[in-house]
Amino acid sequence: MIRVQREDFDVGAELEALTRGKTGIGGVTSFIGLVRDIAGERRIGAMTLEHYPGMTERRLAEIEAEAHRRWPLDAVLIIHRYGRLEPGERIVLVAAASAHRQAAFDACQFLIDWLKTQAPFWKLEETPDGPRWVDAQASDDAAAARWIKD
Amino acid sequence: MKLLYFAWLRAKIGIAEERVDPPPEVTTVAALLEWLKRRGPGFAEALKDTRIVRVAVNQEYVASDHPLRPGDEVALFPPVTGG
C-alpha cells in the first residue's frame, strides 16, 4: 500500500493495520525518516517537500511491486509526506512484512534506497542564509546501486 | 505539449507549467531542451547543464533520445531528494 499525504501518520497504528489478520507474518521491519536540524554545517529551521503528483504515486507503486517480485512479502507499506516540515517531524515510513526476518530486512532497505533515488520528491531547506535546494547525494546512488540486478 | 517544471528548475524558469507548440524539428527530448534554452535567460540558466536535468514523459523517466509527440506531458526536474 502506498500513500502520499501532507498530514502526519501514527507509526504504531499503521504497522498494526498492515499486519492485522495476516497471521502468516513472522516479522515486520520498518524505516522512519525524520527531518534533521542540521545538514553538514548548516542549521535547518524547516524544510518544504515538493513532489510531482501522479508520477510520485506511479513510481511508489512500481517500487512496491518490485519488492513483491524480489522477496516473499505478505505486506508492504510506503507513506511519504509533502509540504513544510520542522526538525523532528516524520517524512517517510516504509515497512515490509514477511514470514521470515531476512526477506523483511532486505525489502525494507530496498524500498527506502530506491525511493530516495527514484520517487520525484525535492527538499527545500530553510537555512540562516536563506532557502536552499538539497543536492542529490552520491551515497544515495551507491546505496540504490546495490539493488541493481546484473 | 504540456511542460512541467519542478524544484530549482521551476524557480529559475519562473513558472510551474505551460503549454507549448514547438517547431516540427523538435522530435526528441534533447531537441526540446535545446529549443527551450533559447526561450529566455531563465530557461538558459535552468538548462545550462542538461546532464543534471531529469526528464519524464507521461510520468515515466526517459533518456535524451526519447521521441516526443504533440500530446505528451513532459516534466523537467533536478535529481530527486526525497526519503
PDB file of C-alpha atoms in Angstrom:
ATOM      1  CA  MET A   1       0.000   0.000   0.000  1.00  0.00           C
ATOM      2  CA  ILE A   2       1.266   3.486  -0.785  1.00  0.00           C
ATOM      3  CA  ARG A   3       0.134   6.920   0.408  1.00  0.00           C
ATOM      4  CA  VAL A   4       1.363  10.443  -0.334  1.00  0.00           C
ATOM      5  CA  GLN A   5      -0.015  12.958   2.138  1.00  0.00           C
ATOM      6  CA  ARG A   6       0.558  16.291   3.846  1.00  0.00           C
ATOM      7  CA  GLU A   7      -0.527  15.142   7.321  1.00  0.00           C
ATOM      8  CA  ASP A   8       1.477  13.136   9.870  1.00  0.00           C
ATOM      9  CA  PHE A   9       0.942   9.406  10.462  1.00  0.00           C
ATOM     10  CA  ASP A  10       0.834   7.166  13.553  1.00  0.00           C
ATOM     11  CA  VAL A  11       3.567   4.550  13.129  1.00  0.00           C
ATOM     12  CA  GLY A  12       2.053   2.099  15.605  1.00  0.00           C
ATOM     13  CA  ALA A  13      -1.402   2.301  14.078  1.00  0.00           C
ATOM     14  CA  GLU A  14      -0.012   1.928  10.543  1.00  0.00           C
ATOM     15  CA  LEU A  15       2.024  -1.189  11.390  1.00  0.00           C
ATOM     16  CA  GLU A  16      -0.918  -2.667  13.288  1.00  0.00           C
ATOM     17  CA  ALA A  17      -3.192  -2.117  10.273  1.00  0.00           C
ATOM     18  CA  LEU A  18      -0.572  -3.563   7.916  1.00  0.00           C
ATOM     19  CA  THR A  19      -0.409  -6.929   9.674  1.00  0.00           C
ATOM     20  CA  ARG A  20      -3.940  -7.261  11.086  1.00  0.00           C
ATOM     21  CA  GLY A  21      -5.474 -10.615  10.205  1.00  0.00           C
ATOM     22  CA  LYS A  22      -2.389 -11.818   8.287  1.00  0.00           C
ATOM     23  CA  THR A  23      -1.237 -14.495  10.710  1.00  0.00           C
ATOM     24  CA  GLY A  24       1.356 -15.936   8.346  1.00  0.00           C
ATOM     25  CA  ILE A  25       3.561 -12.908   9.006  1.00  0.00           C
ATOM     26  CA  GLY A  26       6.527 -13.693  11.221  1.00  0.00           C
ATOM     27  CA  GLY A  27       8.247 -10.318  11.194  1.00  0.00           C
ATOM     28  CA  VAL A  28       7.827  -6.675  10.212  1.00  0.00           C
ATOM     29  CA  THR A  29      10.669  -4.264   9.538  1.00  0.00           C
ATOM     30  CA  SER A  30      10.206  -0.524   9.211  1.00  0.00           C
ATOM     31  CA  PHE A  31      12.228   2.595   8.459  1.00  0.00           C
ATOM     32  CA  ILE A  32      11.131   6.062   9.553  1.00  0.00           C
ATOM     33  CA  GLY A  33      12.812   9.110   8.029  1.00  0.00           C
ATOM     34  CA  LEU A  34      12.850  12.320  10.124  1.00  0.00           C
ATOM     35  CA  VAL A  35      13.738  15.960   9.454  1.00  0.00           C
ATOM     36  CA  ARG A  36      17.195  16.717  10.925  1.00  0.00           C
ATOM     37  CA  ASP A  37      18.040  20.148  12.357  1.00  0.00           C
ATOM     38  CA  ILE A  38      21.492  20.141  10.791  1.00  0.00           C
ATOM     39  CA  ALA A  39      22.854  19.380   7.306  1.00  0.00           C
ATOM     40  CA  GLY A  40      26.646  19.464   7.182  1.00  0.00           C
ATOM     41  CA  GLU A  41      27.475  22.816   8.812  1.00  0.00           C
ATOM     42  CA  ARG A  42      24.061  24.370   8.223  1.00  0.00           C
ATOM     43  CA  ARG A  43      21.290  24.743  10.803  1.00  0.00           C
ATOM     44  CA  ILE A  44      17.956  23.784   9.303  1.00  0.00           C
ATOM     45  CA  GLY A  45      14.922  25.691  10.527  1.00  0.00           C
ATOM     46  CA  ALA A  46      12.470  23.634   8.476  1.00  0.00           C
ATOM     47  CA  MET A  47      12.124  22.104   5.051  1.00  0.00           C
ATOM     48  CA  THR A  48       9.472  22.006   2.364  1.00  0.00           C
ATOM     49  CA  LEU A  49       8.980  18.826   0.377  1.00  0.00           C
ATOM     50  CA  GLU A  50       7.679  19.248  -3.141  1.00  0.00           C
ATOM     51  CA  HIS A  51       6.610  16.366  -5.388  1.00  0.00           C
ATOM     52  CA  TYR A  52       5.144  15.536  -8.780  1.00  0.00           C
ATOM     53  CA  PRO A  53       1.549  14.445  -8.117  1.00  0.00           C
ATOM     54  CA  GLY A  54       0.666  11.493 -10.306  1.00  0.00           C
ATOM     55  CA  MET A  55       4.198  10.421 -11.132  1.00  0.00           C
ATOM     56  CA  THR A  56       5.024  10.101  -7.426  1.00  0.00           C
ATOM     57  CA  GLU A  57       2.231   7.609  -6.851  1.00  0.00           C
ATOM     58  CA  ARG A  58       3.175   5.672 -10.008  1.00  0.00           C
ATOM     59  CA  ARG A  59       6.819   5.381  -9.016  1.00  0.00           C
ATOM     60  CA  LEU A  60       5.993   4.322  -5.457  1.00  0.00           C
ATOM     61  CA  ALA A  61       3.553   1.686  -6.743  1.00  0.00           C
ATOM     62  CA  GLU A  62       6.258   0.354  -9.068  1.00  0.00           C
ATOM     63  CA  ILE A  63       8.779   0.212  -6.195  1.00  0.00           C
ATOM     64  CA  GLU A  64       6.221  -1.667  -4.088  1.00  0.00           C
ATOM     65  CA  ALA A  65       5.565  -4.119  -6.941  1.00  0.00           C
ATOM     66  CA  GLU A  66       9.296  -4.664  -7.470  1.00  0.00           C
ATOM     67  CA  ALA A  67       9.761  -5.518  -3.773  1.00  0.00           C
ATOM     68  CA  HIS A  68       6.986  -8.112  -4.072  1.00  0.00           C
ATOM     69  CA  ARG A  69       8.702  -9.612  -7.130  1.00  0.00           C
ATOM     70  CA  ARG A  70      12.039  -9.934  -5.319  1.00  0.00           C
ATOM     71  CA  TRP A  71      11.001 -11.207  -1.882  1.00  0.00           C
ATOM     72  CA  PRO A  72       8.179 -13.347  -0.453  1.00  0.00           C
ATOM     73  CA  LEU A  73       6.353 -10.482   1.275  1.00  0.00           C
ATOM     74  CA  ASP A  74       2.926 -10.531   2.887  1.00  0.00           C
ATOM     75  CA  ALA A  75       2.598  -6.747   3.022  1.00  0.00           C
ATOM     76  CA  VAL A  76       4.419  -3.562   2.000  1.00  0.00           C
ATOM     77  CA  LEU A  77       3.729  -0.019   3.157  1.00  0.00           C
ATOM     78  CA  ILE A  78       5.126   3.284   1.874  1.00  0.00           C
ATOM     79  CA  ILE A  79       3.854   6.586   3.308  1.00  0.00           C
ATOM     80  CA  HIS A  80       5.603   9.795   2.222  1.00  0.00           C
ATOM     81  CA  ARG A  81       4.685  13.309   3.326  1.00  0.00           C
ATOM     82  CA  TYR A  82       4.964  16.594   1.446  1.00  0.00           C
ATOM     83  CA  GLY A  83       4.668  20.257   2.466  1.00  0.00           C
ATOM     84  CA  ARG A  84       6.516  22.167   5.201  1.00  0.00           C
ATOM     85  CA  LEU A  85       8.066  20.034   7.959  1.00  0.00           C
ATOM     86  CA  GLU A  86      10.069  21.067  11.022  1.00  0.00           C
ATOM     87  CA  PRO A  87      13.015  19.241  12.643  1.00  0.00           C
ATOM     88  CA  GLY A  88      11.885  16.084  14.389  1.00  0.00           C
ATOM     89  CA  GLU A  89       8.854  15.602  12.165  1.00  0.00           C
ATOM     90  CA  ARG A  90       8.349  12.357  10.275  1.00  0.00           C
ATOM     91  CA  ILE A  91       8.909  12.450   6.496  1.00  0.00           C
ATOM     92  CA  VAL A  92       8.539   8.849   5.400  1.00  0.00           C
ATOM     93  CA  LEU A  93       7.589   5.389   6.650  1.00  0.00           C
ATOM     94  CA  VAL A  94       8.410   2.213   4.761  1.00  0.00           C
ATOM     95  CA  ALA A  95       7.635  -1.247   6.110  1.00  0.00           C
ATOM     96  CA  ALA A  96       7.864  -4.814   4.877  1.00  0.00           C
ATOM     97  CA  ALA A  97       6.241  -7.892   6.408  1.00  0.00           C
ATOM     98  CA  SER A  98       7.209 -11.474   5.679  1.00  0.00           C
ATOM     99  CA  ALA A  99       7.144 -14.947   7.187  1.00  0.00           C
ATOM    100  CA  HIS A 100      10.868 -14.645   7.916  1.00  0.00           C
ATOM    101  CA  ARG A 101      13.028 -11.747   9.007  1.00  0.00           C
ATOM    102  CA  GLN A 102      15.700 -11.734   6.294  1.00  0.00           C
ATOM    103  CA  ALA A 103      13.248 -11.003   3.483  1.00  0.00           C
ATOM    104  CA  ALA A 104      11.659  -8.262   5.602  1.00  0.00           C
ATOM    105  CA  PHE A 105      15.019  -6.612   6.419  1.00  0.00           C
ATOM    106  CA  ASP A 106      16.259  -6.741   2.835  1.00  0.00           C
ATOM    107  CA  ALA A 107      12.991  -5.495   1.338  1.00  0.00           C
ATOM    108  CA  CYS A 108      12.837  -2.580   3.784  1.00  0.00           C
ATOM    109  CA  GLN A 109      16.335  -1.410   2.796  1.00  0.00           C
ATOM    110  CA  PHE A 110      15.487  -1.824  -0.867  1.00  0.00           C
ATOM    111  CA  LEU A 111      12.280   0.224  -0.508  1.00  0.00           C
ATOM    112  CA  ILE A 112      13.961   3.251   1.059  1.00  0.00           C
ATOM    113  CA  ASP A 113      17.062   3.077  -1.167  1.00  0.00           C
ATOM    114  CA  TRP A 114      15.008   3.004  -4.366  1.00  0.00           C
ATOM    115  CA  LEU A 115      12.522   5.556  -3.126  1.00  0.00           C
ATOM    116  CA  LYS A 116      15.327   8.038  -2.424  1.00  0.00           C
ATOM    117  CA  THR A 117      16.711   7.830  -5.954  1.00  0.00           C
ATOM    118  CA  GLN A 118      13.507   7.322  -7.987  1.00  0.00           C
ATOM    119  CA  ALA A 119      10.469   8.939  -6.371  1.00  0.00           C
ATOM    120  CA  PRO A 120      10.057  12.548  -7.596  1.00  0.00           C
ATOM    121  CA  PHE A 121      10.379  14.491  -4.340  1.00  0.00           C
ATOM    122  CA  TRP A 122      12.598  17.529  -3.703  1.00  0.00           C
ATOM    123  CA  LYS A 123      13.610  19.170  -0.423  1.00  0.00           C
ATOM    124  CA  LEU A 124      13.940  22.924   0.056  1.00  0.00           C
ATOM    125  CA  GLU A 125      15.729  23.719   3.332  1.00  0.00           C
ATOM    126  CA  GLU A 126      15.251  26.917   5.329  1.00  0.00           C
ATOM    127  CA  THR A 127      18.745  27.949   6.491  1.00  0.00           C
ATOM    128  CA  PRO A 128      20.158  31.115   8.168  1.00  0.00           C
ATOM    129  CA  ASP A 129      21.456  32.094   4.688  1.00  0.00           C
ATOM    130  CA  GLY A 130      18.059  31.675   3.062  1.00  0.00           C
ATOM    131  CA  PRO A 131      16.289  28.835   1.262  1.00  0.00           C
ATOM    132  CA  ARG A 132      18.469  26.142  -0.286  1.00  0.00           C
ATOM    133  CA  TRP A 133      17.531  23.186  -2.528  1.00  0.00           C
ATOM    134  CA  VAL A 134      19.057  19.955  -1.245  1.00  0.00           C
ATOM    135  CA  ASP A 135      21.535  18.330  -3.640  1.00  0.00           C
ATOM    136  CA  ALA A 136      21.241  14.653  -4.545  1.00  0.00           C
ATOM    137  CA  GLN A 137      23.837  12.554  -2.727  1.00  0.00           C
ATOM    138  CA  ALA A 138      26.242  10.196  -4.493  1.00  0.00           C
ATOM    139  CA  SER A 139      25.942   7.954  -1.409  1.00  0.00           C
ATOM    140  CA  ASP A 140      22.229   7.542  -2.144  1.00  0.00           C
ATOM    141  CA  ASP A 141      23.008   6.458  -5.715  1.00  0.00           C
ATOM    142  CA  ALA A 142      25.553   3.976  -4.356  1.00  0.00           C
ATOM    143  CA  ALA A 143      23.012   2.601  -1.867  1.00  0.00           C
ATOM    144  CA  ALA A 144      20.456   2.130  -4.643  1.00  0.00           C
ATOM    145  CA  ALA A 145      23.035   0.570  -6.971  1.00  0.00           C
ATOM    146  CA  ARG A 146      23.401  -2.348  -4.539  1.00  0.00           C
ATOM    147  CA  TRP A 147      19.949  -3.495  -5.653  1.00  0.00           C
ATOM    148  CA  ILE A 148      20.527  -3.336  -9.405  1.00  0.00           C
ATOM    149  CA  LYS A 149      20.485  -6.839 -10.811  1.00  0.00           C
ATOM    150  CA  ASP A 150      23.107  -7.905 -13.355  1.00  0.00           C
TER     151      ASP A 150
ATOM    152  CA  MET B   1       2.572  19.604 -25.401  1.00  0.00           C
ATOM    153  CA  LYS B   2       2.342  20.211 -21.652  1.00  0.00           C
ATOM    154  CA  LEU B   3       5.555  21.117 -19.824  1.00  0.00           C
ATOM    155  CA  LEU B   4       6.031  20.881 -16.050  1.00  0.00           C
ATOM    156  CA  TYR B   5       8.979  22.261 -14.066  1.00  0.00           C
ATOM    157  CA  PHE B   6       9.902  21.287 -10.512  1.00  0.00           C
ATOM    158  CA  ALA B   7      12.197  22.408  -7.676  1.00  0.00           C
ATOM    159  CA  TRP B   8      15.038  24.761  -8.700  1.00  0.00           C
ATOM    160  CA  LEU B   9      14.217  24.400 -12.383  1.00  0.00           C
ATOM    161  CA  ARG B  10      10.789  25.892 -11.656  1.00  0.00           C
ATOM    162  CA  ALA B  11      12.372  28.632  -9.512  1.00  0.00           C
ATOM    163  CA  LYS B  12      14.831  29.623 -12.264  1.00  0.00           C
ATOM    164  CA  ILE B  13      12.317  29.420 -15.113  1.00  0.00           C
ATOM    165  CA  GLY B  14       9.695  31.242 -13.074  1.00  0.00           C
ATOM    166  CA  ILE B  15       6.649  29.128 -13.937  1.00  0.00           C
ATOM    167  CA  ALA B  16       5.431  25.680 -12.846  1.00  0.00           C
ATOM    168  CA  GLU B  17       3.758  24.619 -16.084  1.00  0.00           C
ATOM    169  CA  GLU B  18       2.853  25.763 -19.563  1.00  0.00           C
ATOM    170  CA  ARG B  19       1.549  24.546 -22.889  1.00  0.00           C
ATOM    171  CA  VAL B  20       3.912  24.868 -25.833  1.00  0.00           C
ATOM    172  CA  ASP B  21       3.825  24.085 -29.531  1.00  0.00           C
ATOM    173  CA  PRO B  22       7.464  23.508 -30.507  1.00  0.00           C
ATOM    174  CA  PRO B  23       8.592  23.653 -34.162  1.00  0.00           C
ATOM    175  CA  PRO B  24       8.399  20.388 -36.143  1.00  0.00           C
ATOM    176  CA  GLU B  25      12.153  19.705 -35.876  1.00  0.00           C
ATOM    177  CA  VAL B  26      11.765  19.209 -32.112  1.00  0.00           C
ATOM    178  CA  THR B  27      11.216  15.446 -32.201  1.00  0.00           C
ATOM    179  CA  THR B  28      13.239  14.279 -29.178  1.00  0.00           C
ATOM    180  CA  VAL B  29      13.836  15.229 -25.560  1.00  0.00           C
ATOM    181  CA  ALA B  30      17.328  16.512 -26.422  1.00  0.00           C
ATOM    182  CA  ALA B  31      15.941  18.755 -29.161  1.00  0.00           C
ATOM    183  CA  LEU B  32      13.259  20.072 -26.803  1.00  0.00           C
ATOM    184  CA  LEU B  33      15.867  21.044 -24.189  1.00  0.00           C
ATOM    185  CA  GLU B  34      17.934  22.889 -26.839  1.00  0.00           C
ATOM    186  CA  TRP B  35      14.832  24.724 -28.063  1.00  0.00           C
ATOM    187  CA  LEU B  36      13.773  25.644 -24.517  1.00  0.00           C
ATOM    188  CA  LYS B  37      17.252  27.055 -23.718  1.00  0.00           C
ATOM    189  CA  ARG B  38      16.725  29.742 -26.344  1.00  0.00           C
ATOM    190  CA  ARG B  39      13.405  30.953 -24.923  1.00  0.00           C
ATOM    191  CA  GLY B  40      14.920  33.345 -22.378  1.00  0.00           C
ATOM    192  CA  PRO B  41      17.547  33.895 -19.684  1.00  0.00           C
ATOM    193  CA  GLY B  42      15.644  31.894 -17.044  1.00  0.00           C
ATOM    194  CA  PHE B  43      15.481  28.874 -19.350  1.00  0.00           C
ATOM    195  CA  ALA B  44      19.140  29.269 -20.334  1.00  0.00           C
ATOM    196  CA  GLU B  45      20.184  29.392 -16.679  1.00  0.00           C
ATOM    197  CA  ALA B  46      17.992  26.441 -15.629  1.00  0.00           C
ATOM    198  CA  LEU B  47      19.111  24.264 -18.547  1.00  0.00           C
ATOM    199  CA  LYS B  48      22.766  25.273 -18.880  1.00  0.00           C
ATOM    200  CA  ASP B  49      23.903  21.796 -17.734  1.00  0.00           C
ATOM    201  CA  THR B  50      21.399  19.344 -19.157  1.00  0.00           C
ATOM    202  CA  ARG B  51      23.322  16.385 -17.675  1.00  0.00           C
ATOM    203  CA  ILE B  52      21.744  17.129 -14.299  1.00  0.00           C
ATOM    204  CA  VAL B  53      18.233  17.631 -15.689  1.00  0.00           C
ATOM    205  CA  ARG B  54      15.953  14.617 -15.297  1.00  0.00           C
ATOM    206  CA  VAL B  55      13.135  14.198 -17.814  1.00  0.00           C
ATOM    207  CA  ALA B  56       9.876  12.299 -17.512  1.00  0.00           C
ATOM    208  CA  VAL B  57       7.489  11.870 -20.446  1.00  0.00           C
ATOM    209  CA  ASN B  58       3.942  10.944 -19.456  1.00  0.00           C
ATOM    210  CA  GLN B  59       5.266  10.348 -15.914  1.00  0.00           C
ATOM    211  CA  GLU B  60       7.962   7.818 -16.900  1.00  0.00           C
ATOM    212  CA  TYR B  61      11.707   8.529 -16.788  1.00  0.00           C
ATOM    213  CA  VAL B  62      13.201   8.754 -20.290  1.00  0.00           C
ATOM    214  CA  ALA B  63      16.601   9.273 -21.920  1.00  0.00           C
ATOM    215  CA  SER B  64      17.512  12.261 -24.092  1.00  0.00           C
ATOM    216  CA  ASP B  65      16.853  10.398 -27.359  1.00  0.00           C
ATOM    217  CA  HIS B  66      13.244   9.614 -26.384  1.00  0.00           C
ATOM    218  CA  PRO B  67      10.799  10.672 -29.134  1.00  0.00           C
ATOM    219  CA  LEU B  68       8.147  13.314 -28.400  1.00  0.00           C
ATOM    220  CA  ARG B  69       4.548  13.596 -29.565  1.00  0.00           C
ATOM    221  CA  PRO B  70       2.272  16.672 -29.509  1.00  0.00           C
ATOM    222  CA  GLY B  71       0.050  15.493 -26.625  1.00  0.00           C
ATOM    223  CA  ASP B  72       2.888  14.470 -24.316  1.00  0.00           C
ATOM    224  CA  GLU B  73       3.255  15.647 -20.718  1.00  0.00           C
ATOM    225  CA  VAL B  74       6.969  16.428 -20.311  1.00  0.00           C
ATOM    226  CA  ALA B  75       8.394  17.149 -16.850  1.00  0.00           C
ATOM    227  CA  LEU B  76      11.861  18.607 -16.202  1.00  0.00           C
ATOM    228  CA  PHE B  77      13.417  18.413 -12.749  1.00  0.00           C
ATOM    229  CA  PRO B  78      16.678  18.033 -10.808  1.00  0.00           C
ATOM    230  CA  PRO B  79      17.864  14.714  -9.336  1.00  0.00           C
ATOM    231  CA  VAL B  80      15.336  13.697  -6.683  1.00  0.00           C
ATOM    232  CA  THR B  81      15.960  14.180  -2.947  1.00  0.00           C
ATOM    233  CA  GLY B  82      13.040  12.582  -1.089  1.00  0.00           C
ATOM    234  CA  GLY B  83      13.002   9.991   1.662  1.00  0.00           C
TER     235      GLY B  83
END
